[in-house]
C-alpha cells in the first residue's frame, strides 16, 4: 500500500524540485489581507435566548441545581420544582438498519439533586411550580466499577501524561487568528504551547484527516466506499485502544451525529468504542424538542459546543489522578460559514481556562487543532482561501516539568514548530508518548506509524510534501526557483526592502545609525504555490474513484526571496517580498539580518524586522 501511495505522491517532488535544498517553504499569509478583508465580519458570543440554565452536571455523575439562578431568573426556589429523569441507552441496530443510530428512553424516575446517577446519559424534565415544564439533556461521567477494576490493575507508563485532544472543525490557522482572539491571547499568555506553523492537512474533509490522526493510516488502508454498509470500525487500531491497554480511561465526544467522523457515509461502531462515549446522547438530543424549538446552535440557552466541553470537564475532574485519554470534536457551529468561527471563540477559551484552573495542564498534553480550513463559500475562490483550506491551526501544550525533565524533547518540538508536519506525525507522537523516553525501532515505526514522524523526535528542515505523504494538490510548499538578480521584479523587491529597513531606523529614532544603501543583490529566488493548488476546485470520493477536479488558475501573489548586501558595514539582509500581480504592489512580509548576533545590534532590532510588514502601496 505504501508503494502505491508513493506513486501518487511522486508528482509532488517533480513539482517541487526547485525547493529540495531548503525543504518545505510555506508562505506567510496575512489573515487580514486586502483580498479577503471584505469577507470578514467580527462576531460577539452567540446569543442563545432564554434565562441561564439552573441545572448542571457534576463530576461523579450527579445533577446540581443553582438556587440563585432559579430565584433571579425563574422567580421560584428549589422547593418549587419537581424533576424526573429518563435514562438514555445505546441499542444494537434493528434488523435492516446499517447505522449505529438506535437508542432507547427508559421510564421516568424521580431525580434527586446531588446524588450520583448510575447512567451515562439522561433526559431531565422539571415541573416549574406548575407554570411550565423545562427539559434538559445531560451526559454524565461517573467512575464505572467494571472499568476501574480492570484498569486499576494496569500500571501506566512512567512518566505518564494524560492526553486531551480538542478539535474545531473547518478552522484554518488564518481564520483562527481572525476570529479566536480570546483563545489566541490565552494560548500566547501561557507560554507553554507550541505553535505548529507548518501543519498541513492530508485529505479533503474530516474523515480523511482524522483517520490519519487516530489510526496513523490513510483511509484506503482501513476502509473504502464498498464497505459503507457492512464494515464497523471496531477492529481498526484506533489510538485510544493503545491508551486503554496501558490503563488509560478513554473518552470520545463529537457533535453532529449524522455527520460524525465514523458515521457520515460509514457504519460507525458495533460495540461502544471507548469508556465514555457521547453519541447516544446526541442522537436523542437531535431528535428532541430542545433541538427543534430554538436556534440551531442552542440547547435551551446553552451554546452547543458548551455541552461537549462540559462533558470533557466532568471527565477530567472525575478521573482525578487516574490516567485518561480524551478526544472531542465540535463541528456544527463552524463547519459551514466563514465568520461563524467567531462564535466558537468564547466557548473555546472558557474551556481552556477551566482546564488550567482545575490543574489539568500540569499532567496533560493538550492539543487543540482544526482538521482543515473552510471548504465552502466565497473564501475558497480566493488565493488566500486556497492556501488556508490546506493549513489548519494546531497548538500543543506540554507540562513545564516534562520539558524541564527532558530538555531534548522540548528542543525538538521547538524546532519542529517550523517544519512541515501532518496528522500522521501527531499520531506518531501519541504512540511515542506512551513511552516517551524510548525510541521506537524501525520495525515498530513501520507497523504503528508508517507515514509519520514523532514531533518529539527530529524532523528534517529539508522535508518535502512527498516525504511527508502530502498529495500534490494539498501541498502548500512554495515552488522555488532561482531567478536573475537583474529581473525587474527582483530589483523592485530589493528597493522596497531597503526602504523598509530605513523606515524602521526612523521609527526607532536611531540618529547615530547611517541610512543604509544597497550594495548588490547577492541572490534572488522566486516562489509561488504549486499550480495544482491554484487550480484546485474540489475533491471527489475518499477511496474508490478518487478524483481531483481542476479549474482555471488563480493568479494573485508571487514571492521574491532575496539576499542583499548593504553599505555601510557590509551587512547582509534576507527578505521575502510579496508581489501582488493584479495590483502591481509590493510588500515586505519578512526581513532579517544574517549573523545579527555577531553584529553591532544598536542599529537594528532584528526581532522587530522579522515581524515587519511594509508595502509600497
JSON list of N, CA and C in Angstrom, two decimals, residues 257-282:
[
{"chain": "A", "resi": 257, "resn": "UNK", "atom": "N", "xyz": [-24.16, 14.14, 15.02]},
{"chain": "A", "resi": 257, "resn": "UNK", "atom": "CA", "xyz": [-24.04, 12.68, 15.00]},
{"chain": "A", "resi": 257, "resn": "UNK", "atom": "C", "xyz": [-24.24, 12.05, 13.63]},
{"chain": "A", "resi": 258, "resn": "UNK", "atom": "N", "xyz": [-25.02, 12.69, 12.77]},
{"chain": "A", "resi": 258, "resn": "UNK", "atom": "CA", "xyz": [-25.26, 12.10, 11.45]},
{"chain": "A", "resi": 258, "resn": "UNK", "atom": "C", "xyz": [-24.15, 12.46, 10.45]},
{"chain": "A", "resi": 259, "resn": "UNK", "atom": "N", "xyz": [-23.24, 13.32, 10.87]},
{"chain": "A", "resi": 259, "resn": "UNK", "atom": "CA", "xyz": [-22.12, 13.71, 10.02]},
{"chain": "A", "resi": 259, "resn": "UNK", "atom": "C", "xyz": [-20.79, 13.43, 10.71]},
{"chain": "A", "resi": 260, "resn": "UNK", "atom": "N", "xyz": [-20.80, 12.56, 11.72]},
{"chain": "A", "resi": 260, "resn": "UNK", "atom": "CA", "xyz": [-19.61, 12.29, 12.50]},
{"chain": "A", "resi": 260, "resn": "UNK", "atom": "C", "xyz": [-18.51, 11.60, 11.70]},
{"chain": "A", "resi": 261, "resn": "UNK", "atom": "N", "xyz": [-17.33, 11.62, 12.26]},
{"chain": "A", "resi": 261, "resn": "UNK", "atom": "CA", "xyz": [-16.14, 11.10, 11.59]},
{"chain": "A", "resi": 261, "resn": "UNK", "atom": "C", "xyz": [-16.34, 9.68, 11.08]},
{"chain": "A", "resi": 262, "resn": "UNK", "atom": "N", "xyz": [-16.88, 8.81, 11.92]},
{"chain": "A", "resi": 262, "resn": "UNK", "atom": "CA", "xyz": [-17.01, 7.40, 11.55]},
{"chain": "A", "resi": 262, "resn": "UNK", "atom": "C", "xyz": [-18.45, 7.05, 11.14]},
{"chain": "A", "resi": 263, "resn": "UNK", "atom": "N", "xyz": [-19.30, 8.06, 10.98]},
{"chain": "A", "resi": 263, "resn": "UNK", "atom": "CA", "xyz": [-20.71, 7.78, 10.73]},
{"chain": "A", "resi": 263, "resn": "UNK", "atom": "C", "xyz": [-21.27, 8.38, 9.45]},
{"chain": "A", "resi": 264, "resn": "UNK", "atom": "N", "xyz": [-20.64, 9.41, 8.92]},
{"chain": "A", "resi": 264, "resn": "UNK", "atom": "CA", "xyz": [-21.15, 10.02, 7.69]},
{"chain": "A", "resi": 264, "resn": "UNK", "atom": "C", "xyz": [-20.72, 9.17, 6.50]},
{"chain": "A", "resi": 265, "resn": "UNK", "atom": "N", "xyz": [-21.69, 8.43, 5.91]},
{"chain": "A", "resi": 265, "resn": "UNK", "atom": "CA", "xyz": [-21.38, 7.52, 4.83]},
{"chain": "A", "resi": 265, "resn": "UNK", "atom": "C", "xyz": [-20.63, 6.28, 5.29]},
{"chain": "A", "resi": 266, "resn": "UNK", "atom": "N", "xyz": [-20.63, 6.07, 6.62]},
{"chain": "A", "resi": 266, "resn": "UNK", "atom": "CA", "xyz": [-19.94, 4.91, 7.20]},
{"chain": "A", "resi": 266, "resn": "UNK", "atom": "C", "xyz": [-20.81, 4.32, 8.31]},
{"chain": "A", "resi": 267, "resn": "UNK", "atom": "N", "xyz": [-20.44, 3.15, 8.78]},
{"chain": "A", "resi": 267, "resn": "UNK", "atom": "CA", "xyz": [-21.32, 2.41, 9.67]},
{"chain": "A", "resi": 267, "resn": "UNK", "atom": "C", "xyz": [-21.05, 2.65, 11.15]},
{"chain": "A", "resi": 268, "resn": "UNK", "atom": "N", "xyz": [-19.92, 3.25, 11.48]},
{"chain": "A", "resi": 268, "resn": "UNK", "atom": "CA", "xyz": [-19.63, 3.51, 12.87]},
{"chain": "A", "resi": 268, "resn": "UNK", "atom": "C", "xyz": [-19.12, 2.29, 13.61]},
{"chain": "A", "resi": 269, "resn": "UNK", "atom": "N", "xyz": [-19.58, 2.13, 14.84]},
{"chain": "A", "resi": 269, "resn": "UNK", "atom": "CA", "xyz": [-19.09, 1.06, 15.72]},
{"chain": "A", "resi": 269, "resn": "UNK", "atom": "C", "xyz": [-20.26, 0.16, 16.14]},
{"chain": "A", "resi": 270, "resn": "UNK", "atom": "N", "xyz": [-19.96, -1.12, 16.29]},
{"chain": "A", "resi": 270, "resn": "UNK", "atom": "CA", "xyz": [-20.95, -2.04, 16.82]},
{"chain": "A", "resi": 270, "resn": "UNK", "atom": "C", "xyz": [-20.95, -1.99, 18.34]},
{"chain": "A", "resi": 271, "resn": "UNK", "atom": "N", "xyz": [-19.79, -2.22, 18.94]},
{"chain": "A", "resi": 271, "resn": "UNK", "atom": "CA", "xyz": [-19.65, -2.09, 20.39]},
{"chain": "A", "resi": 271, "resn": "UNK", "atom": "C", "xyz": [-19.26, -0.65, 20.73]},
{"chain": "A", "resi": 272, "resn": "UNK", "atom": "N", "xyz": [-19.57, -0.24, 21.93]},
{"chain": "A", "resi": 272, "resn": "UNK", "atom": "CA", "xyz": [-19.17, 1.10, 22.38]},
{"chain": "A", "resi": 272, "resn": "UNK", "atom": "C", "xyz": [-17.65, 1.20, 22.30]},
{"chain": "A", "resi": 273, "resn": "UNK", "atom": "N", "xyz": [-17.11, 2.18, 21.56]},
{"chain": "A", "resi": 273, "resn": "UNK", "atom": "CA", "xyz": [-15.68, 2.16, 21.25]},
{"chain": "A", "resi": 273, "resn": "UNK", "atom": "C", "xyz": [-14.77, 2.61, 22.38]},
{"chain": "A", "resi": 274, "resn": "UNK", "atom": "N", "xyz": [-15.29, 3.38, 23.34]},
{"chain": "A", "resi": 274, "resn": "UNK", "atom": "CA", "xyz": [-14.46, 3.91, 24.43]},
{"chain": "A", "resi": 274, "resn": "UNK", "atom": "C", "xyz": [-15.24, 3.75, 25.74]},
{"chain": "A", "resi": 275, "resn": "UNK", "atom": "N", "xyz": [-14.58, 4.13, 26.83]},
{"chain": "A", "resi": 275, "resn": "UNK", "atom": "CA", "xyz": [-15.24, 4.02, 28.14]},
{"chain": "A", "resi": 275, "resn": "UNK", "atom": "C", "xyz": [-16.36, 5.05, 28.29]},
{"chain": "A", "resi": 276, "resn": "UNK", "atom": "N", "xyz": [-16.18, 6.21, 27.69]},
{"chain": "A", "resi": 276, "resn": "UNK", "atom": "CA", "xyz": [-17.16, 7.29, 27.82]},
{"chain": "A", "resi": 276, "resn": "UNK", "atom": "C", "xyz": [-17.43, 7.83, 26.41]},
{"chain": "A", "resi": 277, "resn": "UNK", "atom": "N", "xyz": [-18.64, 7.60, 25.94]},
{"chain": "A", "resi": 277, "resn": "UNK", "atom": "CA", "xyz": [-18.99, 7.79, 24.51]},
{"chain": "A", "resi": 277, "resn": "UNK", "atom": "C", "xyz": [-20.25, 8.64, 24.43]},
{"chain": "A", "resi": 278, "resn": "UNK", "atom": "N", "xyz": [-20.19, 9.76, 23.74]},
{"chain": "A", "resi": 278, "resn": "UNK", "atom": "CA", "xyz": [-21.27, 10.74, 23.76]},
{"chain": "A", "resi": 278, "resn": "UNK", "atom": "C", "xyz": [-22.37, 10.49, 22.72]},
{"chain": "A", "resi": 279, "resn": "UNK", "atom": "N", "xyz": [-22.13, 9.70, 21.72]},
{"chain": "A", "resi": 279, "resn": "UNK", "atom": "CA", "xyz": [-23.03, 9.61, 20.57]},
{"chain": "A", "resi": 279, "resn": "UNK", "atom": "C", "xyz": [-24.49, 9.31, 20.93]},
{"chain": "A", "resi": 280, "resn": "UNK", "atom": "N", "xyz": [-24.80, 8.35, 21.79]},
{"chain": "A", "resi": 280, "resn": "UNK", "atom": "CA", "xyz": [-26.22, 8.07, 22.07]},
{"chain": "A", "resi": 280, "resn": "UNK", "atom": "C", "xyz": [-26.98, 9.30, 22.59]},
{"chain": "A", "resi": 281, "resn": "UNK", "atom": "N", "xyz": [-26.33, 10.09, 23.43]},
{"chain": "A", "resi": 281, "resn": "UNK", "atom": "CA", "xyz": [-27.00, 11.29, 23.92]},
{"chain": "A", "resi": 281, "resn": "UNK", "atom": "C", "xyz": [-27.29, 12.25, 22.78]},
{"chain": "A", "resi": 282, "resn": "UNK", "atom": "N", "xyz": [-26.34, 12.43, 21.88]},
{"chain": "A", "resi": 282, "resn": "UNK", "atom": "CA", "xyz": [-26.53, 13.37, 20.79]},
{"chain": "A", "resi": 282, "resn": "UNK", "atom": "C", "xyz": [-27.61, 12.91, 19.82]}
]
